Each structure stands twice: as structure tokens, then as C-alpha cells.
mmCIF file of C-alpha atoms and ligand atoms in Angstrom:
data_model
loop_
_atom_site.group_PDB
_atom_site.id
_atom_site.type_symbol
_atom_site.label_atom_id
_atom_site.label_comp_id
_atom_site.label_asym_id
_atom_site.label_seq_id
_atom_site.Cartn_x
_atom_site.Cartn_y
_atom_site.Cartn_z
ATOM 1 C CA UNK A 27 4.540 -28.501 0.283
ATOM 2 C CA UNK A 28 3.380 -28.450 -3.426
ATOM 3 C CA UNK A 29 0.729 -25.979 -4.775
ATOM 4 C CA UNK A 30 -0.613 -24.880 -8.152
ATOM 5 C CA UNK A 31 0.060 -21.556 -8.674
ATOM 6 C CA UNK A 32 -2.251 -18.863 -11.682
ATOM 7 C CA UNK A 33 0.127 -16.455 -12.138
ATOM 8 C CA UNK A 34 -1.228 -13.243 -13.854
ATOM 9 C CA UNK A 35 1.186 -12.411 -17.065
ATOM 10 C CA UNK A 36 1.087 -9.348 -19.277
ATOM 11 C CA UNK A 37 3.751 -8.558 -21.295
ATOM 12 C CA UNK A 38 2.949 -4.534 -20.668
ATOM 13 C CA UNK A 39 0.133 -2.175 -20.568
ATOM 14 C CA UNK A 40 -0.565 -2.845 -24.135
ATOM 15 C CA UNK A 41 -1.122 -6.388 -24.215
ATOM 16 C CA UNK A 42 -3.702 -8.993 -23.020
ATOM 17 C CA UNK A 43 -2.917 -10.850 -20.111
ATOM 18 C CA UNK A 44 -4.179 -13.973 -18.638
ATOM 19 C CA UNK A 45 -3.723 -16.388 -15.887
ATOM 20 C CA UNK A 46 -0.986 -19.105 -16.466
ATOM 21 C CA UNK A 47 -0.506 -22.257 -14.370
ATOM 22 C CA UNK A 48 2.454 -23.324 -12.821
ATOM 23 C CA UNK A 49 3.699 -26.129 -10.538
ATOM 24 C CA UNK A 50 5.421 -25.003 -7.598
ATOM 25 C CA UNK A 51 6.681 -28.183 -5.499
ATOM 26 C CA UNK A 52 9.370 -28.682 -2.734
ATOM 27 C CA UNK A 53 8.394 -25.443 -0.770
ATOM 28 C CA UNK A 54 8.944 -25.411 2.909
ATOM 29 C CA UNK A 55 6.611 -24.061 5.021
ATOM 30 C CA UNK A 56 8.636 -21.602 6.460
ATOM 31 C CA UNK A 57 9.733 -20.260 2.871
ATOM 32 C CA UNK A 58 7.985 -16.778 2.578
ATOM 33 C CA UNK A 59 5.301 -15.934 -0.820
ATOM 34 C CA UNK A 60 8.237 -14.123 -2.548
ATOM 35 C CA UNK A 61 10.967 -16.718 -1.347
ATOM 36 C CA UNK A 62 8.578 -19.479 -3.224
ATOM 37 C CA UNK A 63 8.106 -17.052 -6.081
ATOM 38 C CA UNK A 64 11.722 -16.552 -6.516
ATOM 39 C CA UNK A 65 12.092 -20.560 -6.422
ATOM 40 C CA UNK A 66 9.683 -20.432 -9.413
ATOM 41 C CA UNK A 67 11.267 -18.013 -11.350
ATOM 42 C CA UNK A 68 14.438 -20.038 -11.211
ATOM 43 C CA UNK A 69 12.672 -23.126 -12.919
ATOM 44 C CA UNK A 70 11.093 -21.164 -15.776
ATOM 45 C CA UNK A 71 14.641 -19.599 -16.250
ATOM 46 C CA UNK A 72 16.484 -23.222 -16.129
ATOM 47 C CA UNK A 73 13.561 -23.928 -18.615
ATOM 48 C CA UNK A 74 14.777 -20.873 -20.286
ATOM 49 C CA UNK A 75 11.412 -19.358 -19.924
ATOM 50 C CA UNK A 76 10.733 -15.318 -19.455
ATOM 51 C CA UNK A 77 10.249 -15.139 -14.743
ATOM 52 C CA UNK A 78 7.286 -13.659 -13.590
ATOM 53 C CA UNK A 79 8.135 -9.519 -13.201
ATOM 54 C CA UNK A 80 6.846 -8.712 -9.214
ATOM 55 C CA UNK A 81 8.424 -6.052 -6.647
ATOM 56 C CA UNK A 82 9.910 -6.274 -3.119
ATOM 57 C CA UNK A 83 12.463 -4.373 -1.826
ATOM 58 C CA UNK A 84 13.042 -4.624 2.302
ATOM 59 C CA UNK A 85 11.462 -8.258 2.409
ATOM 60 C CA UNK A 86 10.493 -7.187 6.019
ATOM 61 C CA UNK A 87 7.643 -5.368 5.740
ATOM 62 C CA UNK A 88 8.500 -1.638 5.874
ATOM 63 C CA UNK A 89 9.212 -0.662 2.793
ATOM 64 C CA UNK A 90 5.687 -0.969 0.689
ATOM 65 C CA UNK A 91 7.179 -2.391 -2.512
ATOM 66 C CA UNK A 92 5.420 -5.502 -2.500
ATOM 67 C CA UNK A 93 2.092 -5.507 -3.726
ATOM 68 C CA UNK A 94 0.329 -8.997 -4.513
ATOM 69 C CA UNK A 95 -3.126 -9.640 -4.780
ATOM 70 C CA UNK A 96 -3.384 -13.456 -3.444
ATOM 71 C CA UNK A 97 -6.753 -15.318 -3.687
ATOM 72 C CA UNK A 98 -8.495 -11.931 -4.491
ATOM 73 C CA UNK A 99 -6.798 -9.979 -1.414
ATOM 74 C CA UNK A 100 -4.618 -7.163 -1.047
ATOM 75 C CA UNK A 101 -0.862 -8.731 0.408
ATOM 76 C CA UNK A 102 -2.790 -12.658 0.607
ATOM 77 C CA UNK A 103 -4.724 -14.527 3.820
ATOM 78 C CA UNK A 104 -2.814 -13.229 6.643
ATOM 79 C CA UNK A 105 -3.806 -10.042 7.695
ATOM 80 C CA UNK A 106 -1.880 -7.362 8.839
ATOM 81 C CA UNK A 107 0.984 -7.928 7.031
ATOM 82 C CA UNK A 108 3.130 -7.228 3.832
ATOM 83 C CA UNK A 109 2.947 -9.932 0.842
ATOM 84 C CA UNK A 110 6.751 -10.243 2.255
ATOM 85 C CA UNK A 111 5.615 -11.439 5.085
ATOM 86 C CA UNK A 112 3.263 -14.124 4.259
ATOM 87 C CA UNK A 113 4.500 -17.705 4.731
ATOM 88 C CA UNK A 114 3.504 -20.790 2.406
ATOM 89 C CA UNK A 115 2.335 -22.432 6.203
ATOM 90 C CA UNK A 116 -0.682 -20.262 5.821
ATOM 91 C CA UNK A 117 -1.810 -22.159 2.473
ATOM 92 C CA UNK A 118 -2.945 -25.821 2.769
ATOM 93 C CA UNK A 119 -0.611 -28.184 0.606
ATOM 94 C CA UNK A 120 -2.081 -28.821 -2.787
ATOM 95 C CA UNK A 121 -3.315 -25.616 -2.700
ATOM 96 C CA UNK A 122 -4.224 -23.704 -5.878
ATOM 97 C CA UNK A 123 -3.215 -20.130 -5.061
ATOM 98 C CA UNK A 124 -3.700 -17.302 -8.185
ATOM 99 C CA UNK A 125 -1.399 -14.121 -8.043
ATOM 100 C CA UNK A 126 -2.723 -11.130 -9.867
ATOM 101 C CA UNK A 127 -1.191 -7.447 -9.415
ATOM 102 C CA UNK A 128 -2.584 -4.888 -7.197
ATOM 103 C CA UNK A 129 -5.779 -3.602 -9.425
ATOM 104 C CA UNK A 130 -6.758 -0.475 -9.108
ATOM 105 C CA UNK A 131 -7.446 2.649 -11.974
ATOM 106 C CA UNK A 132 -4.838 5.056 -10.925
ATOM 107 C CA UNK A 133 -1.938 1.755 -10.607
ATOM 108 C CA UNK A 134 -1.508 1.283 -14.339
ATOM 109 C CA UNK A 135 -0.180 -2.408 -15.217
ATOM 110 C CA UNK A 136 4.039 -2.197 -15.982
ATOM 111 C CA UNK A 137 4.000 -5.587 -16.461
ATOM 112 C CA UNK A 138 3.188 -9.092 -15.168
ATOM 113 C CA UNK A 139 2.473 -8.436 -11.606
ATOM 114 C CA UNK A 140 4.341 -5.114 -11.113
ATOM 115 C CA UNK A 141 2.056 -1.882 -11.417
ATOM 116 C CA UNK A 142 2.628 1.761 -11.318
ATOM 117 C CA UNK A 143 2.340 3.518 -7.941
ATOM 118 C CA UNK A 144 4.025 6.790 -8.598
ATOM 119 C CA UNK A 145 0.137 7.926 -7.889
ATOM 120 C CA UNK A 146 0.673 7.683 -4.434
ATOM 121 C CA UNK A 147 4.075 9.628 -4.551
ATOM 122 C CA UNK A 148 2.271 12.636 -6.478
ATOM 123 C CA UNK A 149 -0.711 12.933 -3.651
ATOM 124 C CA UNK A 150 2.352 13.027 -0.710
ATOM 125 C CA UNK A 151 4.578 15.563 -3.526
ATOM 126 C CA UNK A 152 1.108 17.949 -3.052
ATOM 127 C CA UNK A 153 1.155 18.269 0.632
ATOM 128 C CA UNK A 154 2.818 15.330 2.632
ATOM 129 C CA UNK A 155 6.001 17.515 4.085
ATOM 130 C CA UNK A 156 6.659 20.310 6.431
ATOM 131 C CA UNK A 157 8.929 23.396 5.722
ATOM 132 C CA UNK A 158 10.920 23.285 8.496
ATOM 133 C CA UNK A 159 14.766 23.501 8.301
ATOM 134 C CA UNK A 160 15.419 20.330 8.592
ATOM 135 C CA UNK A 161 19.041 20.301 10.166
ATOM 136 C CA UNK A 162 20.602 18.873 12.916
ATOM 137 C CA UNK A 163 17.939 16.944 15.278
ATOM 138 C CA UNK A 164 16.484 19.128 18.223
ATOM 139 C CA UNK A 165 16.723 18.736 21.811
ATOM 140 C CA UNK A 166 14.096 16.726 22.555
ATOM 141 C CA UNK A 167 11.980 18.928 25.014
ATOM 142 C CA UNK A 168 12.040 21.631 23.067
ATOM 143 C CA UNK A 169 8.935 21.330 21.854
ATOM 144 C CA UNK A 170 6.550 19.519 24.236
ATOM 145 C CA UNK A 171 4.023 17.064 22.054
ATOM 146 C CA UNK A 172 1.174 15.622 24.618
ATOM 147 C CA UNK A 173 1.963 11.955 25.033
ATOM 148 C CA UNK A 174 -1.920 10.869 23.612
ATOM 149 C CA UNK A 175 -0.785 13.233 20.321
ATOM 150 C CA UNK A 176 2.460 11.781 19.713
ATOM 151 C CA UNK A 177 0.838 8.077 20.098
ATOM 152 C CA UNK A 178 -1.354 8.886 17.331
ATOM 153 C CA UNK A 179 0.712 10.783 15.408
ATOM 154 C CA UNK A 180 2.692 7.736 15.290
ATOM 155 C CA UNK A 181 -0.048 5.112 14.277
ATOM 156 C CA UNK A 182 -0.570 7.014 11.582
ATOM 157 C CA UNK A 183 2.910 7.283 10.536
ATOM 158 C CA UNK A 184 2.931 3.379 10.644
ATOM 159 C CA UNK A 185 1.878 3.530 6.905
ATOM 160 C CA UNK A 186 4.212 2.410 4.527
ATOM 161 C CA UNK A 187 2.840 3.363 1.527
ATOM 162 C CA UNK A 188 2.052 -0.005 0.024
ATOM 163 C CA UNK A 189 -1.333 0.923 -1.805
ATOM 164 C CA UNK A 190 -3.422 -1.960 -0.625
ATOM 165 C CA UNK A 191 -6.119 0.220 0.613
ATOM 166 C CA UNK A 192 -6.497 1.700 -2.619
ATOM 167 C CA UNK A 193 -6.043 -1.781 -4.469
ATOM 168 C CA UNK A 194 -8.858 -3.284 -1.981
ATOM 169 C CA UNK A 195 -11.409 -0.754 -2.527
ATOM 170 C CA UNK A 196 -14.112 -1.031 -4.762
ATOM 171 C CA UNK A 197 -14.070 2.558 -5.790
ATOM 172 C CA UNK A 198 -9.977 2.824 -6.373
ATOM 173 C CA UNK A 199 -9.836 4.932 -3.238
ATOM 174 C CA UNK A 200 -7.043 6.048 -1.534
ATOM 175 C CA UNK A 201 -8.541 7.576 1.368
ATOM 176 C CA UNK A 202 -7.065 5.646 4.193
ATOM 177 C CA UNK A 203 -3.532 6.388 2.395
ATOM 178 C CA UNK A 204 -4.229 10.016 2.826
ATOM 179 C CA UNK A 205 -5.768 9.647 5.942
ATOM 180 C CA UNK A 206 -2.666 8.555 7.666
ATOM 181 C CA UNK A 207 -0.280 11.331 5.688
ATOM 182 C CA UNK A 208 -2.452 14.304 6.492
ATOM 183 C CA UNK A 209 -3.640 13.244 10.223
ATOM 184 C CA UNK A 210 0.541 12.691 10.615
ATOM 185 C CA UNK A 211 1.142 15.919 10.138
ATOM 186 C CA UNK A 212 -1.926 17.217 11.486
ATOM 187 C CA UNK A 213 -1.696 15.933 14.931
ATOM 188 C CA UNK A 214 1.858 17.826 15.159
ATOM 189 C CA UNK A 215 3.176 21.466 15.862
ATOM 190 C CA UNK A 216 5.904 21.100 13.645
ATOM 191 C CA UNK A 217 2.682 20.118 10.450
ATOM 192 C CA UNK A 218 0.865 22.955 11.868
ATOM 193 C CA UNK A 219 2.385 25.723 9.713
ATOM 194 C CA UNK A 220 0.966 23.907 6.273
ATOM 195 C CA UNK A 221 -1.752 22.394 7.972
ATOM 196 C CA UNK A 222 -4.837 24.438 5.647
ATOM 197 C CA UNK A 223 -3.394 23.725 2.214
ATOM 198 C CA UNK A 224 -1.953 20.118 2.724
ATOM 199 C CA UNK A 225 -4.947 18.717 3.022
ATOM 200 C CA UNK A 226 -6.573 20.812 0.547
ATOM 201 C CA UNK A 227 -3.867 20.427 -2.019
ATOM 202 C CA UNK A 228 -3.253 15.725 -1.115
ATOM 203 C CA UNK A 229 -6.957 15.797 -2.120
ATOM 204 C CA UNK A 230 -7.143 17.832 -5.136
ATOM 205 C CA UNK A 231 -4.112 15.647 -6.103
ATOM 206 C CA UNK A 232 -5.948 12.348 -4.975
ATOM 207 C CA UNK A 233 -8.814 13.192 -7.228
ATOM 208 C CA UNK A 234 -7.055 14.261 -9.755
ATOM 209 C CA UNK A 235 -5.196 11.021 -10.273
ATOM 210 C CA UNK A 236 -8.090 9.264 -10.493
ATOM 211 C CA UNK A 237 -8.326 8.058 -7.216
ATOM 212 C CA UNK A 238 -11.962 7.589 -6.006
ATOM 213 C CA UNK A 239 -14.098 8.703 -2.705
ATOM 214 C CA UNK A 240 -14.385 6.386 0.100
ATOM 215 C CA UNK A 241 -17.875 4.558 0.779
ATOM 216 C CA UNK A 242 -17.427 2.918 4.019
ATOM 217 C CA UNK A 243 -16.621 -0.480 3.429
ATOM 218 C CA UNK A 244 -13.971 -0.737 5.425
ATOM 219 C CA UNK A 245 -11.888 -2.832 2.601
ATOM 220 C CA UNK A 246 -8.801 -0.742 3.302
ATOM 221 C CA UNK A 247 -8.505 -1.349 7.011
ATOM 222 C CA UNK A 248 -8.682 -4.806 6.335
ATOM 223 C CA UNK A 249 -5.912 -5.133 4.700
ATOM 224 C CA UNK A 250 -3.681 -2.397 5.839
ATOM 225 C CA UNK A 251 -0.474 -4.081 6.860
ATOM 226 C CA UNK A 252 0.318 -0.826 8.926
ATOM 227 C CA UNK A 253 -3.142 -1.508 10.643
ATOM 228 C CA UNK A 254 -4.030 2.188 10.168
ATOM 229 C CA UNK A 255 -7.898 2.498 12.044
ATOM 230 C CA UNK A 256 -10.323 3.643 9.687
ATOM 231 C CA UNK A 257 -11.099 6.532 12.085
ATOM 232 C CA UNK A 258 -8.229 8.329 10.434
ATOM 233 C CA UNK A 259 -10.609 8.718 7.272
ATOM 234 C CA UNK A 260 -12.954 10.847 9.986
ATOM 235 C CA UNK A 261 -10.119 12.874 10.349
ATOM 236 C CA UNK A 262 -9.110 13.362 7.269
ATOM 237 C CA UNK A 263 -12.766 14.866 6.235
ATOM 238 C CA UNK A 264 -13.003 16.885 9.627
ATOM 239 C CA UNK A 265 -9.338 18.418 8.522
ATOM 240 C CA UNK A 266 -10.394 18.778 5.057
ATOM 241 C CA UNK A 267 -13.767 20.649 6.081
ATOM 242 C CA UNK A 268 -11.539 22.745 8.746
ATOM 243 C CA UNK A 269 -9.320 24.100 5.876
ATOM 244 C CA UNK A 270 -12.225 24.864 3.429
ATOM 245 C CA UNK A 271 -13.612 26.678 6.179
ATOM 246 C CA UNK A 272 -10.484 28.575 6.942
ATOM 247 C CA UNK A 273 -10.378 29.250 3.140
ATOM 248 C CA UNK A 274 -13.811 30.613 2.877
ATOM 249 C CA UNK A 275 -13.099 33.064 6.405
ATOM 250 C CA UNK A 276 -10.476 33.888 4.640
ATOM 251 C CA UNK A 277 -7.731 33.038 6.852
ATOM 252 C CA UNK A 278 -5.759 30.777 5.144
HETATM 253 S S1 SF4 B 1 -2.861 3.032 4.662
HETATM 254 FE FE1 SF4 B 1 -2.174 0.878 4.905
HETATM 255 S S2 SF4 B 1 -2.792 -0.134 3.001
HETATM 256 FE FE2 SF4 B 1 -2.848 2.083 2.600
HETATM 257 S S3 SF4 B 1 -0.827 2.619 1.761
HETATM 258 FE FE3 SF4 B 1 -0.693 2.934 4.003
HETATM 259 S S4 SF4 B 1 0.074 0.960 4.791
HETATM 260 FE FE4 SF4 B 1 -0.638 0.532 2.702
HETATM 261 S S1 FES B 2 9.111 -5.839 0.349
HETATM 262 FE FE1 FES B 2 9.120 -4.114 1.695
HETATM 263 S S2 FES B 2 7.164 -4.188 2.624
HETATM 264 FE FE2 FES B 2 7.218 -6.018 1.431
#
């Protein structure tokens, strides 16, 4: 398959960037979106010429390193997934495909098409852990978890962290992100302990980097790889008005 690639380039956060167009011909089908990016790069380094700066890690969609924005969407055409897991069979041959970076206020440009999501690390460093000793695994009925709780529990640890949500949304927001770190926790004994001032303290932190307030448009379910339900943003403003409340009674 053969397809015209604009490929967003920006030396750093300083400079101007634009779109630049190159050729990208020979690609199988089956070759993943990074696979034909790495094919690229190797051209424009036979041709001596500086490869286009983008992140992956795992390659198998668990890790939330790679962060495209394909066509104008978060991790390309085929949702859910990871930009890793995106094959070139999902783009017609001839195809021109543009690549920008995940945009989004508090994911400052590094360079090219990598950005800065340490964001997202700061809002789970506020809140997104338990205090438990965390030492050699328990016996696994010690504490009984119903079976609907733990299922739950577990969608919502699906999320990998990838910052799509935040990258779709018109207002920056990285509710859903939150959502799914805080109702986690929430939905567990072993979260119970920090339950009033995690949520209290992921949001003060989500505001504070710059992070904006959800609207409803349902951008960040759409393309969630982790396919974390929007109804975890319900959650996330019934725990947060649960721990203000607690706060104001005094009890926490
Ligand atoms: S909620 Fe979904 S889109 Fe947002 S960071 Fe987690 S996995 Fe990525
Ligand atoms: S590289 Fe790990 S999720 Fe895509």
C-alpha cells in the first residue's frame, strides 16, 4: 500500500511547526501505524534527514506511551484501541493520512509528535495510591470484595493512562482519566481508608495543571482505548461531592 503522509514537525516548544509531506510506499497491510512510521524514519535517515520524534513503548496496547492524533482523532480510525494497535488495512491505499501530537494545554509539545504527559502522573502522585503495607500478596479470601464491585473495580482499572480523553476533549479535560483512578480505588476496601482526600486532592491537582471541566460530549469515551464508560465521570462527581460533604460535617 502507498499513502501520503503530513507529519507534524517542531523542533521543540520554542519553535514553529508545520505539517510536512512524506511518501510512504511498500507498506503491508498488516504492518502496524508505528511499524510504517518506523519504515519512514529509516528513509529520511538513509536520506540523512533528522526521523520524526514519536513514543511507544509496549507496542501492545497496555502501556499508554503512544499518543497520535491521526486524521484529527485521538490513537487514529479504529476505535478502542492504542495508536500501536492500528493497522495500515484500516486506511484505503493512496490515502493521505496527517499525524499531529496529542493537543491538549496541560501536554506541552517536547518535540515533533512527542508531548509532555507528566500532567497525568502529578494528578495520580495527589491521590491515586493506598497506604497499605504492601508486602507479600494476601490470601485471597481474606477480604471478601462482592463479585459486581470487583467487576467494576476492574473496568476502571483497564485505563492505561494514555491521555486521549484529555487530548479529545474540547475543554483539555481529564475527567474520564480521573474518573477511572478515583472510582478504582473507590469501589474497594483496601481505597477506603484515603477515600475523602483522594478525590479531593486528584482534583485540586487536575485543576491545577490546567486541566479543564468536563461538558458532556462524550469525546473521551470515544476514544478511550481502555473503553472506560463515561458513567465513571458520574462517579467521580458523586465521590467528589461525598468527600466535600464529609469535609464540611467534619468527619474527614
Ligand atoms: S481514560 Fe482512557 S483515554 Fe483516558 S487516559 Fe485512561 S485509557 Fe487513556
Ligand atoms: S505503545 Fe504501549 S499502549 Fe501503545
Amino acid at each position: 500500500m502507498n499513502f501520503r503522509l503530513k507529519v507534524w514537525r517542531q523542533a521543540d516548544a520554542k519553535s514553529k511547526g508545520k505539517l510536512v509531506n512524506y511518501d510512504a510506499n511498500d507498506i503491508s497491510p498488516n504492518a502496524s501505524f508505528l511499524e510504517m512510521l518506523d519504515i519512514v524514519n529509516e528513509q529520511l535517515l538513509l536520506r540523512g534527514e533528522e526521523p520524526v520524534a514519536f513514543d511507544s513503548d509496549c507496542r501492545e496496547g497496555i502501556c499508554g506511551t503512544c499518543s497520535l492524533t491521526i486524521n484529527g482523532e485521538a490513537h487514529g480510525p479504529d476505535h478502542p484501541g492504542a495508536v500501536c494497535e492500528l493497522y495500515m488495512r484500516k486506511f484505503r491505499d493512496g490515502e493521505t493520512i496527517t499525524v499531529e501530537p496529542f493537543r491538549a494545554r496541560p501536554f506541552p509539545l517536547i518535540k515533533d509528535l512527542v508531548v509532555d504527559r507528566s500532567a497525568l502522573d502529578r494528578v495520580v502522585q495527589a491521590g491515586g495510591f493506598i497506604s497499605a503495607r504492601a508486602g507479600s500478596a494476601p490470601e485471597a479470601n481474606s477480604i471478601p470484595i462482592p463479585k459486581p464491585d470487583a467487576d467494576l473495580a476492574m473496568e476502571a482499572a483497564a485505563c492505561i493512562g494514555c491521555g486521549a480523553c484529555a487530548a479529545a476533549c474540547p475543554n483539555a479535560s481529564a475527567m474520564l482519566f480521573a474518573a477511572a483512578k478515583v472510582s478504582h480505588l473507590a469501589l474497594l476496601p483496601q481505597g477506603s481508608p484515603e477515600r475523602t482526600t483522594r478525590v479531593l486532592r486528584m482534583v485540586r491537582a487536575m485543576d491545577a495543571e490546567g486541566f479543564g471541566n468536563c461538558t458532556n460530549t462524550y469525546e473521551c469515551e470515544a476514544v478511550c482505548p481502555a473503553e472506560i464508560s463515561a458513567s465513571f465521570i458520574a462517579k467521580l462527581n458523586r465521590e467528589y461531592a461525598r468527600a466535600n460533604w464529609r469535609r464540611s460535617a467534619g468527619e474527614a
